[in-house]
XYZ file of C-alpha atoms in Angstrom:
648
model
C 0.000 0.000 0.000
C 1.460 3.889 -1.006
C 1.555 5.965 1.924
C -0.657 9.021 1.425
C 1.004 12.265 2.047
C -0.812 15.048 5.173
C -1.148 17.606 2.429
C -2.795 15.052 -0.353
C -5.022 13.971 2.856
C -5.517 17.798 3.443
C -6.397 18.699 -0.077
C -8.909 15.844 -0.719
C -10.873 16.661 2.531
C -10.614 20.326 1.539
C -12.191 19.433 -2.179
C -14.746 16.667 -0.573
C -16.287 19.879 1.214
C -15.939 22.863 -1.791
C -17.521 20.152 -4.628
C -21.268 19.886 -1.942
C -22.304 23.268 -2.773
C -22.014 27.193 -1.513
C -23.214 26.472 2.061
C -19.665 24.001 2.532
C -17.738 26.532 0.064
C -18.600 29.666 2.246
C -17.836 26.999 5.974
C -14.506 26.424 4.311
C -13.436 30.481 3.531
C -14.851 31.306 7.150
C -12.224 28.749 8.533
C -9.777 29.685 6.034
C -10.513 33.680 7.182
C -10.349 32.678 10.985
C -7.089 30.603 10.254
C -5.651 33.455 8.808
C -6.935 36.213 11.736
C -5.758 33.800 14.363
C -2.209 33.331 12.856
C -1.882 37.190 12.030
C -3.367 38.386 15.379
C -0.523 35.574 17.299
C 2.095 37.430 14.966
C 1.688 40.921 16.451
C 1.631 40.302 19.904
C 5.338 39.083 20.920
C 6.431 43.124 19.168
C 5.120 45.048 22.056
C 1.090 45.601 20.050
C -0.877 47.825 22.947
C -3.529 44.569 22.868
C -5.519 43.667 25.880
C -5.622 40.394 25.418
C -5.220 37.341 22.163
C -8.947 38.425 21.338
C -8.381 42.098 20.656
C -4.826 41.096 18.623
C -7.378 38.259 16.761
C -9.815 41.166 15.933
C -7.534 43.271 14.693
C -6.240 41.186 12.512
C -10.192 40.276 11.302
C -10.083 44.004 10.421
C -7.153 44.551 8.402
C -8.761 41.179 6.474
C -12.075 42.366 6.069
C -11.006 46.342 5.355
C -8.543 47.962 3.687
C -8.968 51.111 5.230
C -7.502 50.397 9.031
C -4.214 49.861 6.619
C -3.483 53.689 7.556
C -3.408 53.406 11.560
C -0.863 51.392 12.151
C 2.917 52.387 13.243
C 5.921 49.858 13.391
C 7.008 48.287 10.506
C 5.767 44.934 11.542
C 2.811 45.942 12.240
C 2.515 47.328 9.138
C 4.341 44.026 7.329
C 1.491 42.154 8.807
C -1.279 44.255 8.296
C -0.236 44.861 4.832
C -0.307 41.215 4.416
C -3.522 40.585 5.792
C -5.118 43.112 4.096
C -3.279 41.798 0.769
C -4.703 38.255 2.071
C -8.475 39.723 2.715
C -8.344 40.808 -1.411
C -7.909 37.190 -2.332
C -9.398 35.057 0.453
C -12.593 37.474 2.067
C -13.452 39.608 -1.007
C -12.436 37.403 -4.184
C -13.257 34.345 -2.796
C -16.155 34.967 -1.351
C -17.946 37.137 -4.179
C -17.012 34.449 -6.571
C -18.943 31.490 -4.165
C -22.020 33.430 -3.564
C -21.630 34.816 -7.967
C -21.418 31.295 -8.550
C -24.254 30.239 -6.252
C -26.454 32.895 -7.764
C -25.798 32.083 -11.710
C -26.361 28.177 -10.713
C -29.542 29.116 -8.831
C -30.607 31.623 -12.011
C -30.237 28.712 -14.085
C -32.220 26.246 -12.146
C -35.209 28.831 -11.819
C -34.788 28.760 -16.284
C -34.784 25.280 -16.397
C -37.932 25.219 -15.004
C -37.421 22.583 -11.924
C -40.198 23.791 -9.996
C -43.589 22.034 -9.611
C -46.250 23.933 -11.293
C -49.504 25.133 -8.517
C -51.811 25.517 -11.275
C -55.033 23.742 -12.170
C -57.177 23.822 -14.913
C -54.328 24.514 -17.258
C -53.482 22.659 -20.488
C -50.525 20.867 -20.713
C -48.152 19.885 -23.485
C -45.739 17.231 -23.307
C -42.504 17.466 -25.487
C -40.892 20.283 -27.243
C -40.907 19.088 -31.234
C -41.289 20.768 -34.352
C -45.089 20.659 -33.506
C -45.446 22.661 -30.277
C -44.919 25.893 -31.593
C -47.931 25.448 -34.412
C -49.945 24.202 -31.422
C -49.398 26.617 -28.907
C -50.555 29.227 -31.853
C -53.856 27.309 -32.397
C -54.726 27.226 -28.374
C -54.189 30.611 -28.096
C -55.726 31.575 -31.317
C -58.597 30.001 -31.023
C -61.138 32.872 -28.733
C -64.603 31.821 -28.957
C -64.012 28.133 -28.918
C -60.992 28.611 -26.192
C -63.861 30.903 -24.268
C -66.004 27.674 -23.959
C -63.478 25.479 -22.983
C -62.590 27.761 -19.690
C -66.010 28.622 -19.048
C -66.788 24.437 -19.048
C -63.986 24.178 -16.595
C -64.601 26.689 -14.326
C -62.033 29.108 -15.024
C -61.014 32.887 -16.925
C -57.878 32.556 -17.542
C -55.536 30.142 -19.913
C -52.692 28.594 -18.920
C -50.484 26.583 -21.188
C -47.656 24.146 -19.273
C -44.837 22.697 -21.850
C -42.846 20.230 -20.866
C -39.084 20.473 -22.818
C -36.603 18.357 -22.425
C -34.360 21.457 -21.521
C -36.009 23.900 -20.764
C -34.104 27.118 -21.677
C -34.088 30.984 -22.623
C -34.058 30.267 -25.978
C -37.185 28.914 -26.269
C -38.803 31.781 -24.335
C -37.112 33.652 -27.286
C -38.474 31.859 -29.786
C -42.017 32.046 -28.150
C -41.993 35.840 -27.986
C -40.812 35.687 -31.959
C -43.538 33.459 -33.309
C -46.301 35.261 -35.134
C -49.681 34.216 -33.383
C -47.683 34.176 -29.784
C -45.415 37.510 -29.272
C -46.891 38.717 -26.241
C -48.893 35.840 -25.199
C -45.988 34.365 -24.630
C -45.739 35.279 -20.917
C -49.241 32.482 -20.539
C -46.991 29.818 -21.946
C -44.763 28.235 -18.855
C -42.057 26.042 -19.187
C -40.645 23.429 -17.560
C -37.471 20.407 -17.868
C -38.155 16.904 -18.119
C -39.341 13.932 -20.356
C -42.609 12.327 -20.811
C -41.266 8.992 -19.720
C -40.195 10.618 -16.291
C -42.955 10.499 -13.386
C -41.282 13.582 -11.880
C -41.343 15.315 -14.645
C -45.314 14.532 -15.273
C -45.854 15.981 -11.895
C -43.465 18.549 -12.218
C -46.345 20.327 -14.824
C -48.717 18.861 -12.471
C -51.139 16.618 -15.029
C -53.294 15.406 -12.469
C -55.074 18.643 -11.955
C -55.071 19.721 -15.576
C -58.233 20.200 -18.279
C -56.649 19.028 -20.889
C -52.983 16.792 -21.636
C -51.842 17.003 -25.000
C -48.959 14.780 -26.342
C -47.583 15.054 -29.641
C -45.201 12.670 -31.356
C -41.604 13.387 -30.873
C -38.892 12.315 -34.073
C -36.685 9.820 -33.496
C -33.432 8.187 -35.554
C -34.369 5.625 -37.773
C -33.793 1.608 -36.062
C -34.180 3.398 -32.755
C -35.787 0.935 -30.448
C -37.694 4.058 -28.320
C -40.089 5.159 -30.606
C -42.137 8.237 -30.182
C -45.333 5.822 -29.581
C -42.852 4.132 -26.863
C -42.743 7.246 -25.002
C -46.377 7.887 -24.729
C -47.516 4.783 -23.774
C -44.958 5.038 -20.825
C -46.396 8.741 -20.283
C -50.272 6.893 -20.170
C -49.182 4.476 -17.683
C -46.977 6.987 -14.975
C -50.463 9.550 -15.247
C -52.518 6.402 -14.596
C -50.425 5.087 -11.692
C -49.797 8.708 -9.742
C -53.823 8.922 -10.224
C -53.948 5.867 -8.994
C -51.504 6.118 -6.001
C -52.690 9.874 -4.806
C -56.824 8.611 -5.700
C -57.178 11.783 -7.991
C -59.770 11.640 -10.997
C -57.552 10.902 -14.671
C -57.255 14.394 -16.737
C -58.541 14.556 -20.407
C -55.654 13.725 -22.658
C -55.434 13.793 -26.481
C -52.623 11.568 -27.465
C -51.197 11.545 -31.476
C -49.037 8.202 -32.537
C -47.001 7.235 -35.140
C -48.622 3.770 -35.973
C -52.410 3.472 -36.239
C -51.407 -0.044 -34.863
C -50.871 0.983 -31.688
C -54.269 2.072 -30.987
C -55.528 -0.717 -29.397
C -52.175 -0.527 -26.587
C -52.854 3.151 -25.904
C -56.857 2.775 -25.256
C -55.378 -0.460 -22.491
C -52.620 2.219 -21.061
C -54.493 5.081 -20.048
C -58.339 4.076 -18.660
C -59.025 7.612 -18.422
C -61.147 9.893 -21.082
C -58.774 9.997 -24.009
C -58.872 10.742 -28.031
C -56.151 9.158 -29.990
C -55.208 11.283 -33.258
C -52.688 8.980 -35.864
C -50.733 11.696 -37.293
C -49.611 9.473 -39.767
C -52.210 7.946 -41.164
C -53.784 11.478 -41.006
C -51.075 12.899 -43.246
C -51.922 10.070 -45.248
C -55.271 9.836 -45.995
C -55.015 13.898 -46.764
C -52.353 12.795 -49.422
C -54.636 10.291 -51.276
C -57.354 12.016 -51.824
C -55.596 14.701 -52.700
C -54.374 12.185 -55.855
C -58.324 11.461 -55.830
C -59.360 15.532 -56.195
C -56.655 17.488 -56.946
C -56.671 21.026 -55.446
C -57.979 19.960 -52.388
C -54.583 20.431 -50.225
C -55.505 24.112 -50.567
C -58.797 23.479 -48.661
C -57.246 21.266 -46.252
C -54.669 24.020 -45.202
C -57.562 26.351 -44.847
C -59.209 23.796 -42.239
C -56.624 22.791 -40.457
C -54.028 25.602 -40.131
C -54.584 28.929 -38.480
C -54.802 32.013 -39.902
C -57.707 33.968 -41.644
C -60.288 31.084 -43.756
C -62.887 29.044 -42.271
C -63.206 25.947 -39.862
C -64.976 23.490 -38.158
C -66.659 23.872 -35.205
C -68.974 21.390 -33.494
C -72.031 23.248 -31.385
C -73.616 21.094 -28.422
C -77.392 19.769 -28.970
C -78.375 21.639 -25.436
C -78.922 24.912 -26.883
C -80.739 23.306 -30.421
C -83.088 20.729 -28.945
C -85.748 20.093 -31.220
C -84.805 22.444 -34.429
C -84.279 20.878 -37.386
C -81.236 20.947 -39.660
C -83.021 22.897 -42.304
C -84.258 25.485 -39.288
C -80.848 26.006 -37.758
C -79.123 26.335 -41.446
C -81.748 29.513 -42.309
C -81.081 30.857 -38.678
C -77.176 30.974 -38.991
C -76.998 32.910 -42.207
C -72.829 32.871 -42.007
C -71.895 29.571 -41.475
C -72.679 25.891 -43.176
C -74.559 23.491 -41.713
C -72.366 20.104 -42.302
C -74.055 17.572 -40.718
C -74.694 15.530 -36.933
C -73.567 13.732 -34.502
C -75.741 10.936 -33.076
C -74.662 9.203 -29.469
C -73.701 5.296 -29.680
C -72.624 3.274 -27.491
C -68.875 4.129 -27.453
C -68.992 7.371 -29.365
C -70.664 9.212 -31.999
C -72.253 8.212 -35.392
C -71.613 10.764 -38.146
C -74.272 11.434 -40.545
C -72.497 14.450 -42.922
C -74.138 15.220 -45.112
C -77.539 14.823 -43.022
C -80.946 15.674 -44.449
C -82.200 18.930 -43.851
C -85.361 17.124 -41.973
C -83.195 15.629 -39.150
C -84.530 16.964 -35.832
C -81.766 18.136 -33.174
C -81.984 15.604 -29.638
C -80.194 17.243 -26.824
C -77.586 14.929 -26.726
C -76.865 14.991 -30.491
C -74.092 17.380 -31.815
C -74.017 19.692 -34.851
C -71.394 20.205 -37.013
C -70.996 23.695 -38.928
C -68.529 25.542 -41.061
C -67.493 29.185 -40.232
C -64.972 31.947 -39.932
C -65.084 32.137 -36.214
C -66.938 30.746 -33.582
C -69.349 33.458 -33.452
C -70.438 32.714 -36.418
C -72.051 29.571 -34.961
C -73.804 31.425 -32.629
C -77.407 33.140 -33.278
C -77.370 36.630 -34.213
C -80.884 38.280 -33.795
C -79.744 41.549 -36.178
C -79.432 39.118 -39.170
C -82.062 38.350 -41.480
C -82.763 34.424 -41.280
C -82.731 32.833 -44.791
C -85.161 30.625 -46.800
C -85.362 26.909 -45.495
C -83.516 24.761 -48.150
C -85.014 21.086 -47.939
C -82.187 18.706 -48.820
C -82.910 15.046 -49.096
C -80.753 11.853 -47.868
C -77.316 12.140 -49.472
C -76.492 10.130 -52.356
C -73.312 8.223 -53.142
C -71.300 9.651 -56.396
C -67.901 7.673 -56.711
C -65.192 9.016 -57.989
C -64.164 7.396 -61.286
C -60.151 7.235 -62.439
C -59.803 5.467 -66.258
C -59.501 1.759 -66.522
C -55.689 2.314 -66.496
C -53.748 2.123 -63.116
C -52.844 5.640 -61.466
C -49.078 5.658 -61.548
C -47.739 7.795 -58.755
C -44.127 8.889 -58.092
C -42.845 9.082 -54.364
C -39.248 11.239 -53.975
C -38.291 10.483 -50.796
C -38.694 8.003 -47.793
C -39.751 8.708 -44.428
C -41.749 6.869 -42.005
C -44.918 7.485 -42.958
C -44.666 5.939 -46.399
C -45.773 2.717 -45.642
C -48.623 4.036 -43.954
C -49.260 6.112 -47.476
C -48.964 2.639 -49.442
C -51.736 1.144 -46.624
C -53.924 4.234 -47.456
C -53.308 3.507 -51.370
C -54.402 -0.199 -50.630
C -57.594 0.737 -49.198
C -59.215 2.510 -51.970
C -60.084 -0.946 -53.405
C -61.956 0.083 -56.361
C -59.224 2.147 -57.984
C -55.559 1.050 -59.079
C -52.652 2.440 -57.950
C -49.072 1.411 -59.090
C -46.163 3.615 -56.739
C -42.543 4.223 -57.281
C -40.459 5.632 -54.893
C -36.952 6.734 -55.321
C -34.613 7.469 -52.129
C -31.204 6.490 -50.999
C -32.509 4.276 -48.156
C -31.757 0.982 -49.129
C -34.479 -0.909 -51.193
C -34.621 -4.091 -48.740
C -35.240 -1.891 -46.091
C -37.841 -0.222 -47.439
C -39.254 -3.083 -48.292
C -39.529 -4.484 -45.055
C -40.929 -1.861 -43.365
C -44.048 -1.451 -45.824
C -44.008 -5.288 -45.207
C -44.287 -5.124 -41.536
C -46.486 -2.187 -41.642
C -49.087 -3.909 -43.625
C -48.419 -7.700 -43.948
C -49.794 -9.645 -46.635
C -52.690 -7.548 -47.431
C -50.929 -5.244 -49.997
C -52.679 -4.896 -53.034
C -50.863 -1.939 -54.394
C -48.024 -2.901 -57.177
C -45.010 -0.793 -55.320
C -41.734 -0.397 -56.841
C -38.694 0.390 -55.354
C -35.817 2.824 -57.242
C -32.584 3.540 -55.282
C -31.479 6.650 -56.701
C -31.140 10.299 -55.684
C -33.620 12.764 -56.562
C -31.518 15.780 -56.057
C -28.682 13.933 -59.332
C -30.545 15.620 -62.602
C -29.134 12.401 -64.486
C -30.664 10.169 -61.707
C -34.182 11.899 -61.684
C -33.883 12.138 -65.600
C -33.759 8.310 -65.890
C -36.935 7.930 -63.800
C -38.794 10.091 -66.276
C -40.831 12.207 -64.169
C -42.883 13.202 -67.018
C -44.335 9.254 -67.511
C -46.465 9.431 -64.108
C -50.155 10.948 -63.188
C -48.883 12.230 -59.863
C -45.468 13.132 -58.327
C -45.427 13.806 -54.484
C -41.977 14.765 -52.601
C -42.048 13.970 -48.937
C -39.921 15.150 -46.126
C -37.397 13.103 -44.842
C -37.386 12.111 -40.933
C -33.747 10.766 -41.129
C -32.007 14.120 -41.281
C -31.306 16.190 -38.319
C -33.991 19.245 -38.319
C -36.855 19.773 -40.826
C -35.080 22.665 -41.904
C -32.551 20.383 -43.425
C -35.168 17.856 -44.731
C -37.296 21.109 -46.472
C -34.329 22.413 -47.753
C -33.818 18.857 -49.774
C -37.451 18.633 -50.686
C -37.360 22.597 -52.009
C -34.185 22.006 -53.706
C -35.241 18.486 -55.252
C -38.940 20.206 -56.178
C -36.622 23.190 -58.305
C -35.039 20.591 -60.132
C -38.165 18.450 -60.640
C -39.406 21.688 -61.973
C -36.619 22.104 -64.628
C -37.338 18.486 -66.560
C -41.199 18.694 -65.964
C -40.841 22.512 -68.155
C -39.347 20.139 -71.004
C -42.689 19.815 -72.453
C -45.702 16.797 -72.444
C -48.355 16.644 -69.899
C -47.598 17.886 -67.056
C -48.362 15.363 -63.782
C -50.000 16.770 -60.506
C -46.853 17.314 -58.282
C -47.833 17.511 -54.123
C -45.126 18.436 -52.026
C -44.485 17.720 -48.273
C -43.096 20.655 -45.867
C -41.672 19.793 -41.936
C -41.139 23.034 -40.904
C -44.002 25.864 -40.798
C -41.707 28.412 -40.704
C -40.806 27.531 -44.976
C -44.279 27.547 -45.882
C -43.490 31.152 -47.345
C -40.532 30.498 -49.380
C -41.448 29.000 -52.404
C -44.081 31.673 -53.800
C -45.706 31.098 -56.998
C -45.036 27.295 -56.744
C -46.890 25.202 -59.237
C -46.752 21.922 -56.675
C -49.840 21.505 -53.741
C -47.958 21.953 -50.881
C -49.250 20.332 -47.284
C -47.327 21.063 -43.814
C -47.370 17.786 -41.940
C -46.765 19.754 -38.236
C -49.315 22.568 -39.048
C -51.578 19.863 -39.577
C -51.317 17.490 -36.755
C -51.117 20.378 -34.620
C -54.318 21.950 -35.507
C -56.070 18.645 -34.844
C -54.508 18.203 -31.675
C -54.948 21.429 -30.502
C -58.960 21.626 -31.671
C -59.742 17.973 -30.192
C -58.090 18.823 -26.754
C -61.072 21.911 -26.492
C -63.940 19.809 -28.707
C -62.868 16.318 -28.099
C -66.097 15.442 -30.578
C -63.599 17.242 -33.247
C -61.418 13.834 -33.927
C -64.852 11.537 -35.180
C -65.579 14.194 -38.165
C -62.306 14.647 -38.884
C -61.232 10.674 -39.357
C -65.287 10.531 -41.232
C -64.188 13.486 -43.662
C -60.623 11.775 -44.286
C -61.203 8.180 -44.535
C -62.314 6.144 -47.338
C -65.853 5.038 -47.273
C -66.959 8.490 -45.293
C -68.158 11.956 -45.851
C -65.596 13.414 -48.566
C -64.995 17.136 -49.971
C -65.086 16.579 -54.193
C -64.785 19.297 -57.297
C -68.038 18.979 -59.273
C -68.367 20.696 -62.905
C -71.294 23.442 -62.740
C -72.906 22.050 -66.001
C -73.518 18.965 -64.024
C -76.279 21.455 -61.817
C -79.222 23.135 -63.567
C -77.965 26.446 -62.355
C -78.960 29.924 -63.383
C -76.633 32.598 -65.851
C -76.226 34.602 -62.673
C -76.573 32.763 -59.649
C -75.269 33.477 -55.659
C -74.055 31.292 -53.324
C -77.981 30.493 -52.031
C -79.117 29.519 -55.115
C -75.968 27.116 -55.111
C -76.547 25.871 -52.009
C -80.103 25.099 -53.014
C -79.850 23.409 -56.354
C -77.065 20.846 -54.894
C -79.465 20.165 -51.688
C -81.828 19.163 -54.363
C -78.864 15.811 -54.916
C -78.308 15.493 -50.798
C -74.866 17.608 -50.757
C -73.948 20.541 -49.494
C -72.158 23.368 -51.342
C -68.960 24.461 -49.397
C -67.616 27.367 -52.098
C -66.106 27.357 -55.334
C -62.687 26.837 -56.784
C -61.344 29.328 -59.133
C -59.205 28.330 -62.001
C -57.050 31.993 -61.163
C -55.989 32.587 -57.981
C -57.125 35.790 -56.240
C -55.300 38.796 -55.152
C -54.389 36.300 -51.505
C -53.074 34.242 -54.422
C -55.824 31.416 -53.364
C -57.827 29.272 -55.644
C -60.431 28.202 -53.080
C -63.531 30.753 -51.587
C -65.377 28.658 -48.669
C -68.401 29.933 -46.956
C -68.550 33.087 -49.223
C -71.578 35.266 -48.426
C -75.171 34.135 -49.374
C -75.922 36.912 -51.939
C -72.878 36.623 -53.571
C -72.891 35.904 -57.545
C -70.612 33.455 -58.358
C -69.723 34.750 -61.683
C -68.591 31.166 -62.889
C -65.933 30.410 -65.529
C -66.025 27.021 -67.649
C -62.679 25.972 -65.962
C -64.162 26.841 -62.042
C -65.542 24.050 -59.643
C -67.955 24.034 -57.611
C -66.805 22.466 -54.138
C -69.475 20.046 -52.756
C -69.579 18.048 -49.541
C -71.165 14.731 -50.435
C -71.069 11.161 -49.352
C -68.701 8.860 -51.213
């Protein structure tokens, strides 16, 4: 064994207490000061010092430490040698020292108050787990949304809203980029942050989930082959709410939950017991990309719906206050919005009729659904003039028809939600699809993830190409030009979406160079990760769709009208309600008709008229006008559509 030195035993003790915080730091300068008084006060007396006693020679030496001013009253040059050296001493030790513990102490203690380590004493407040490329969209919709926000808080007892986010680092930077983002700015002070991760109990009590109104919790991105999946992390969120409920005996908050994989729908409803909606971001994304193959144009009306910002939404509007009106009544008493359709109770949920017939009489437990600019809108306004009943009969089924032919569609680009766009392909079994796609990844891999995503059932001839799309020569050999639709998605494997849009923008400009070579020119839909690029390519010939804008505004609306999520998956999934373009010779309308004659002629078929799509886009550079005012004409072109709600 090495013998240990008295100063290496010395210096470790001394570091064991300085490394346990500023409360041992400051024990070990006071010693260090007394030490240092003691020895200087013992130095002065032998020299004749006019001290009473070792106390006053200790004291005076505490002085000289602490102050340089006594320097002045001393006589004797050792008096003055020591003083001088004490005082030089009480720079370093009792000043330096010192100020730099409790600087130190302060910064650390600064940066733990920023980090947001401090259980939140809120309730009633709305909570967001995980900071992703989502939250930011989200947060704008919550507080955007007034009147339907208004009814939330006045259900729930309170007047004010209060947003909790839960980052995984909570820092000053995202405070900054709060106060930045158009829609927040000033708002920005409701929105309170705090550190953690979803899959940490602490951390879910931290933002205190058991006494919130609503939980909301997105889908985070992960590194492709990781084995902790975003859907990973919420079921392990589900089960710590459920067991701190469980353990304190407090009632299970409200919580709208987004995965990856439809799949896993059936292991989130067994995780959490609690009222929940589940929204599949991906198979959302999905369905919204087939049919806009099926009707194109209509990414421009999704974007309307389901991003914020000035255009028209959905709003559902409880049977309470519309017991025993029917459909056709309420329509001619709301003059500004659009009647949709109705929600009937079942046994676990809601069954949509949309459209409904205009004779359907309102229950008090039923729910209406109704298009309009703001929630207001919904509401009955006794200064407007109530219009003519329209009488519209039960709702027909028009397919859509594609030619005998197979649709050939191009996909540039791989991310995870591509097999999930092949399942959504395969379930339109009427119609043929036959899909390329072209990416780097590896074809086996890609491969066998459409094959574990969707088994045996696929019935959709897929093709894989490894190639890059961003080579000229690599995308010429494809032949871009051969295909009825092109869509460019957004990759997940790179490290922000503003890397993954900058590839898509960049691939789309050179897509756009070989499709200007001449023939017919294929529908092209691109996919964007990051709102914040939505402005960059203006005057784009491509439909563009914003995955995160998306899935936020669904989130965000089902967490304040939870009956939100069962029109949604109606309108988007095969076999439901579905928005289509109609030709205006295929109505008997008038030369010079306005929107109510519209809406009348196509109740006379069971659908309801939405708006119309121009063939030029308007001075907002928009094709689409939903909702526009009853006694506007119409003015129709030969090339404009009429934009119909109908069953298909």
């Amino acid at each position: 064994m090495l013998p240990f030195r008295f100063v290496d035993r010395v210096k470790f003790i001394v570091e064991r207490q300085l490394v346990k915080g500023a409360g041992f730091q400051l024990l070990v300068v006071g010693v260090f000061i007394g030490i240092i008084s003691l020895i200087g006060g013992l130095l002065v007396i032998p020299f004749g010092a006019p001290f009473e006693d070792v106390g006053d020679a200790i004291w005076w030496a505490f002085l000289r430490l602490t102050d340089p001013g006594y320097l002045g009253d001393d006589v004797g040059n050792w008096q003055r040698l020591v003083s001088t050296v004490l005082t030089i001493s009480g720079y370093v030790v009792f000043m330096g020292t010192l100020v730099a513990i409790l600087t130190r102490w302060l910064i650390a203690k600064m940066t733990d108050l920023e980090r947001g380590l401090t259980p939140v004493t809120l309730r009633n407040h709305i909570v967001v787990l995980g900071w992703t490329s989502q939250t930011l969209p989200l947060l704008v919709e919550l507080l955007g949304s007034s009147g339907r926000m208004r009814r939330f808080l006045e259900k729930h007892d309170t007047s004010r809203l209060r947003l909790v986010v839960l980052s995984e680092t909570a820092s000053a930077a995202q405070v900054h980029e709060l106060r930045t983002e158009p829609g927040i700015g000033r708002k920005a002070r409701e929105v309170i942050l705090r550190s953690g991760a979803a899959i940490q109990p602490d951390a879910l009590q931290r933002v205190a989930c058991l006494d919130a109104s609503a939980v909301i919790v997105p889908s985070a991105a992960h590194e492709a082959g990781s084995l902790v999946t975003s859907d990973v992390e919420t079921v392990k969120a589900l089960l710590s709410i459920a067991a701190q409920a469980r353990h304190l005996g407090a009632p299970l908050p409200f919580v709208v939950a987004e995965i990856q994989d439809v799949r896993k729908h059936p292991v989130i409803e067994r995780a959490y017991p609690g009222e929940m909606e589940v929204v599949a971001g991906d198979a959302t994304i999905s369905r919204l990309m087939v049919q806009n193959i099926l009707h194109p144009g209509l990414s421009e009306i999704y974007n309307e719906l389901l991003t914020a910002g000035e255009g028209c939404e959905i709003y559902i509007r409880g049977g309470e206050f519309l017991a025993d009106l029917t459909l056709a009544e309420l329509a001619s008493q709301r003059p500004r919005a659009i009647v949709l359709g109705i929600l009937t109770p079942a046994d676990k949920g809601w069954n949509v009729q949309m459209p409904a017939s205009s004779e359907t009489r309102i229950s008090p437990k039923d729910r209406v659904v109704m298009l309009a600019r703001d929630y207001s809108e919904t509401e009955p306004d006794p200064r407007a003039t109530a219009l003519p009943v329209i009488n519209r009969g039960q709702p027909l089924a028009r397919s859509v028809t594609f030619s005998e032919r197979a649709h050939r569609v191009l996909v540039l680009g791989w991310n995870r939600r591509v097999p999930s766009l092949i399942s959504e392909f395969s379930s339109y079994h009427q119609l043929r699809f036959e899909v390329d796609i072209v990416s780097v990844v590896p074809a086996p891999e890609r491969q066998r993830e459409i094959g574990r995503y969707m088994g045996e059932q696929q019935e959709v001839l897929c093709r894989h190409i490894e190639a890059d799309y961003m080579v000229e020569g690599e995308l010429r050999r494809v032949g871009p030009l051969s295909y009825d639709s092109i869509m460019l998605v957004s990759s997940d494997r790179l490290a922000s979406g503003e890397e993954a849009d900058a590839r898509a923008m960049v691939g789309y400009l050179q897509l756009e160079d070989l499709l200007s070579e001449g023939g017919q020119r294929p529908q092209l839909i691109m996919e964007l990760s990051d709102p914040d690029n939505r402005h960059l390519l203006g005057g784009h010939q491509s439909e563009m769709m914003i995955s995160p804008m998306i899935v936020s505004h669904v989130l965000a609306q089902v967490a304040l009208r939870r009956e939100l999520r069962v029109v949604l998956d109606d309108l988007f999934t095969v076999g439901g309600a579905e928005i289509q373009f109609r030709d205006p010779h295929d109505y008997p309308l008038p030369a010079s008709a306005d929107f109510q004659v519209l809406e009348k002629v196509v109740a006379a078929k069971g659908e309801v008229a939405l708006g119309v799509w121009r063939d030029h886009v308007n001075v907002r550079g928009r094709h689409v006008t939903l909702n526009p005012a009853r006694g506007e004409y119409l003015d129709l072109n030969p090339s404009d559509r009429l934009i119909v709600l109908c069953t298909s």
